[in-house]
CSV table of C-alpha atoms and ligand atoms in Angstrom, one decimal:
chain,number,residue,atom,x,y,z
Z,1,UNK,CA,27.1,-32.0,-0.6
Z,2,UNK,CA,23.4,-31.6,-0.8
Z,3,UNK,CA,20.1,-32.6,0.7
Z,4,UNK,CA,18.4,-35.3,-1.5
Z,5,UNK,CA,14.6,-35.4,-1.1
Z,6,UNK,CA,13.2,-38.9,0.2
Z,7,UNK,CA,10.4,-40.8,-1.4
Z,8,UNK,CA,7.2,-41.8,0.1
Z,9,UNK,CA,5.3,-44.6,0.3
Z,10,UNK,CA,3.5,-45.2,-2.1
Z,11,UNK,CA,5.6,-43.4,-4.8
Z,12,UNK,CA,6.4,-46.7,-7.2
Z,13,UNK,CA,9.9,-45.6,-7.4
Z,14,UNK,CA,10.1,-47.5,-3.8
Z,15,UNK,CA,9.6,-50.3,-5.5
Z,16,UNK,CA,12.5,-50.6,-7.9
Z,17,UNK,CA,15.7,-53.0,-7.1
Z,18,UNK,CA,18.7,-51.3,-7.0
Z,19,UNK,CA,21.7,-52.8,-8.6
Z,20,UNK,CA,24.8,-53.7,-7.9
Z,21,UNK,CA,27.9,-51.3,-7.4
Z,22,UNK,CA,30.7,-51.8,-9.8
Z,23,UNK,CA,32.6,-48.9,-9.9
Z,24,UNK,CA,34.6,-47.4,-6.8
Z,25,UNK,CA,34.8,-43.8,-7.4
Z,26,UNK,CA,34.1,-40.4,-6.4
Z,27,UNK,CA,30.6,-40.3,-7.6
Z,28,UNK,CA,29.7,-43.0,-5.3
Z,29,UNK,CA,31.9,-40.9,-2.4
Z,30,UNK,CA,29.4,-38.0,-3.7
Z,31,UNK,CA,26.2,-40.4,-3.2
Z,32,UNK,CA,27.4,-41.3,0.0
Z,33,UNK,CA,28.4,-37.7,1.5
Z,34,UNK,CA,24.9,-36.8,0.5
Z,35,UNK,CA,22.9,-39.5,2.2
Z,36,UNK,CA,24.6,-38.9,5.1
Z,37,UNK,CA,23.4,-35.6,5.3
Z,38,UNK,CA,20.1,-36.0,4.4
Z,39,UNK,CA,20.2,-38.7,7.0
Z,40,UNK,CA,21.6,-37.4,9.5
Z,41,UNK,CA,19.2,-34.4,8.4
Z,42,UNK,CA,15.9,-36.2,8.9
Z,43,UNK,CA,17.1,-37.5,10.8
Z,44,UNK,CA,17.3,-41.3,10.9
Z,45,UNK,CA,19.2,-44.2,11.9
Z,46,UNK,CA,20.0,-45.6,8.2
Z,47,UNK,CA,19.3,-44.8,5.0
Z,48,UNK,CA,19.4,-46.5,1.8
Z,49,UNK,CA,20.1,-44.9,-1.9
Z,50,UNK,CA,16.4,-46.3,-3.0
Z,51,UNK,CA,15.0,-44.1,-0.8
Z,52,UNK,CA,16.1,-41.1,-2.6
Z,53,UNK,CA,15.5,-42.3,-6.1
Z,54,UNK,CA,19.2,-43.2,-6.4
Z,55,UNK,CA,19.0,-46.9,-7.7
Z,56,UNK,CA,22.2,-48.4,-6.3
Z,57,UNK,CA,23.1,-50.7,-3.8
Z,58,UNK,CA,24.5,-48.2,-1.7
Z,59,UNK,CA,23.0,-47.7,2.4
Z,60,UNK,CA,24.5,-45.9,4.9
Z,61,UNK,CA,23.7,-46.2,8.8
Z,62,UNK,CA,24.5,-44.5,12.2
Z,63,UNK,CA,22.5,-46.0,15.2
Z,64,UNK,CA,24.9,-44.5,17.6
Z,65,UNK,CA,23.4,-41.7,20.3
Z,66,UNK,CA,26.0,-39.3,19.3
Z,67,UNK,CA,26.1,-39.5,15.4
Z,68,UNK,CA,29.6,-40.1,15.3
Z,69,UNK,CA,29.7,-44.2,13.8
Z,70,UNK,CA,29.0,-43.6,10.4
Z,71,UNK,CA,28.5,-47.0,8.8
Z,72,UNK,CA,28.1,-47.4,4.6
Z,73,UNK,CA,27.7,-50.7,3.2
Z,74,UNK,CA,27.6,-51.5,-0.5
Z,75,UNK,CA,26.3,-54.1,-2.1
Z,76,UNK,CA,24.8,-55.7,1.0
Z,77,UNK,CA,23.9,-59.3,1.8
Z,78,UNK,CA,22.9,-60.9,4.9
Z,79,UNK,CA,22.4,-64.4,6.3
Z,80,UNK,CA,20.7,-65.4,9.4
Z,81,UNK,CA,22.5,-67.1,11.9
Z,82,UNK,CA,19.7,-68.8,14.5
Z,83,UNK,CA,16.0,-69.0,14.6
Z,84,UNK,CA,16.2,-66.2,17.3
Z,85,UNK,CA,13.6,-63.1,16.1
Z,86,UNK,CA,13.3,-60.1,17.6
Z,87,UNK,CA,10.2,-57.4,17.7
Z,88,UNK,CA,11.2,-54.1,17.1
Z,89,UNK,CA,8.9,-51.3,17.1
Z,90,UNK,CA,9.9,-50.1,13.1
Z,91,UNK,CA,9.6,-46.8,11.6
Z,92,UNK,CA,10.5,-45.4,7.5
Z,93,UNK,CA,11.8,-41.8,6.4
Z,94,UNK,CA,9.6,-43.2,3.4
Z,95,UNK,CA,6.6,-43.9,5.9
Z,96,UNK,CA,6.4,-41.0,7.8
Z,97,UNK,CA,4.4,-41.1,11.2
Z,98,UNK,CA,3.7,-44.5,11.2
Z,99,UNK,CA,5.6,-47.2,13.8
Z,100,UNK,CA,5.3,-51.1,13.7
Z,101,UNK,CA,6.4,-53.9,15.4
Z,102,UNK,CA,7.9,-56.2,13.0
Z,103,UNK,CA,9.6,-59.0,13.8
Z,104,UNK,CA,13.3,-60.2,11.8
Z,105,UNK,CA,16.1,-62.4,12.9
Z,106,UNK,CA,17.8,-60.9,15.8
Z,107,UNK,CA,21.6,-62.0,14.7
Z,108,UNK,CA,22.8,-61.9,11.3
Z,109,UNK,CA,26.1,-62.5,9.2
Z,110,UNK,CA,26.8,-59.3,6.9
Z,111,UNK,CA,28.6,-59.3,3.9
Z,112,UNK,CA,29.2,-56.1,2.2
Z,113,UNK,CA,32.0,-53.6,0.3
Z,114,UNK,CA,33.1,-50.1,2.0
Z,115,UNK,CA,33.6,-47.2,-0.3
Z,116,UNK,CA,36.7,-48.1,-1.6
Z,117,UNK,CA,35.6,-52.1,-2.3
Z,118,UNK,CA,36.7,-53.6,0.3
Z,119,UNK,CA,34.9,-57.0,1.5
Z,120,UNK,CA,33.8,-56.4,4.8
Z,121,UNK,CA,32.4,-59.7,6.9
Z,122,UNK,CA,31.1,-59.1,10.0
Z,123,UNK,CA,27.6,-60.4,12.7
Z,124,UNK,CA,25.1,-58.0,13.9
Z,125,UNK,CA,22.5,-58.1,16.2
Z,126,UNK,CA,19.3,-56.2,17.3
Z,127,UNK,CA,19.2,-52.9,16.3
Z,128,UNK,CA,21.8,-52.7,13.6
Z,129,UNK,CA,20.7,-55.9,12.4
Z,130,UNK,CA,17.1,-54.8,12.2
Z,131,UNK,CA,18.6,-51.7,10.5
Z,132,UNK,CA,20.7,-53.6,8.2
Z,133,UNK,CA,17.5,-55.5,7.1
Z,134,UNK,CA,15.4,-52.9,6.8
Z,135,UNK,CA,17.7,-51.0,4.6
Z,136,UNK,CA,18.1,-54.3,2.1
Z,137,UNK,CA,15.1,-54.6,1.8
Z,138,UNK,CA,14.6,-50.8,0.3
Z,139,UNK,CA,17.4,-51.9,-2.2
Z,140,UNK,CA,15.3,-54.9,-3.0
Z,141,UNK,CA,12.0,-52.4,-3.5
Z,142,UNK,CA,10.4,-53.6,0.3
Z,143,UNK,CA,9.2,-52.0,2.9
Z,144,UNK,CA,8.2,-52.3,6.3
Z,145,UNK,CA,4.5,-52.1,5.9
Z,146,UNK,CA,4.9,-55.3,3.6
Z,147,UNK,CA,5.1,-56.9,6.7
Z,148,UNK,CA,1.9,-55.6,7.8
Z,149,UNK,CA,-2.1,-56.8,7.1
Z,150,UNK,CA,-3.5,-55.1,4.3
Z,151,UNK,CA,-5.6,-53.5,6.5
Z,152,UNK,CA,-3.1,-51.5,8.1
Z,153,UNK,CA,-1.3,-50.9,4.8
Z,154,UNK,CA,-3.8,-49.1,3.3
Z,155,UNK,CA,-5.3,-47.3,5.8
Z,156,UNK,CA,-1.2,-45.8,5.9
Z,157,UNK,CA,-1.5,-45.6,2.2
Z,158,UNK,CA,-4.7,-43.6,2.6
Z,159,UNK,CA,-3.5,-41.4,5.2
Z,160,UNK,CA,-0.1,-40.6,3.2
Z,161,UNK,CA,-1.9,-40.1,-0.2
Z,162,UNK,CA,-4.3,-37.4,1.8
Z,163,UNK,CA,-1.2,-35.9,3.3
Z,164,UNK,CA,0.6,-35.7,0.1
Z,165,UNK,CA,-2.9,-34.0,-1.7
Z,166,UNK,CA,-2.6,-31.4,1.0
Z,167,UNK,CA,1.3,-30.5,1.0
Z,168,UNK,CA,0.6,-30.0,-3.1
Z,169,UNK,CA,-2.5,-27.8,-2.8
Z,170,UNK,CA,-1.8,-23.9,-3.3
Z,171,UNK,CA,-1.6,-22.0,0.3
Z,172,UNK,CA,-4.3,-18.9,0.7
G,201,GNR,O1,15.6,-44.1,11.4
G,201,GNR,C1,14.4,-45.1,11.5
G,201,GNR,N1,14.5,-45.8,12.2
G,201,GNR,C2,14.1,-47.0,12.1
G,201,GNR,C3,13.7,-47.8,13.4
G,201,GNR,C4,13.6,-48.9,13.5
G,201,GNR,C5,13.7,-49.7,12.9
G,201,GNR,C6,14.1,-49.3,11.4
G,201,GNR,C7,14.8,-48.0,11.2
G,201,GNR,S1,15.3,-47.5,9.6
G,201,GNR,C8,14.5,-45.8,10.0
G,201,GNR,C9,15.0,-44.8,8.5
G,201,GNR,C10,14.8,-45.4,7.2
G,201,GNR,O2,13.9,-45.0,6.9
G,201,GNR,N2,15.9,-45.7,6.9
G,201,GNR,O3,15.1,-46.8,5.5
G,202,NI,NI1,13.3,-47.3,5.6
């Protein structure tokens, strides 16, 4: 097991489109284990492989209070079930310190594979639906800041770039 480094906006690597998983082998299990360790440590309720610079279509999620309901989705897809939407304050481990209201479909159907390659098919609502959409966006190189105004996005970009510069400065 290993903790992975989480890429931060505006790192261009976050714009990579992840490839489908074809072989469900020990290497995929290893990536999943490292992603859960990284997600729980962060802490976050979801993590997409893209965020840890692994460009394969793998997401880990755990929205439970007690952090004991891990969910892995490989090659995930969703369809929107109705016109209902929900506003939710979203954050992202790749955009640390910024939280904004985003509107998304409230009811979705999810098709994916589990870590053995077995098909999954279920409906999701509310926080789980939001989280799955947020993570699938990452696999497509998209971030929640892309839904904000250009002005808000550019302010966030400037602030994070400044924070990254200060992190890279030598300490006295
Ligand atoms: O930890 C996270 N919380 C969260 C809250 C509202 C909507 C989406 C999320 S996902 C985020 C972790 C993350 O960045 N996943 O990509
Ligand atoms: Ni995120």
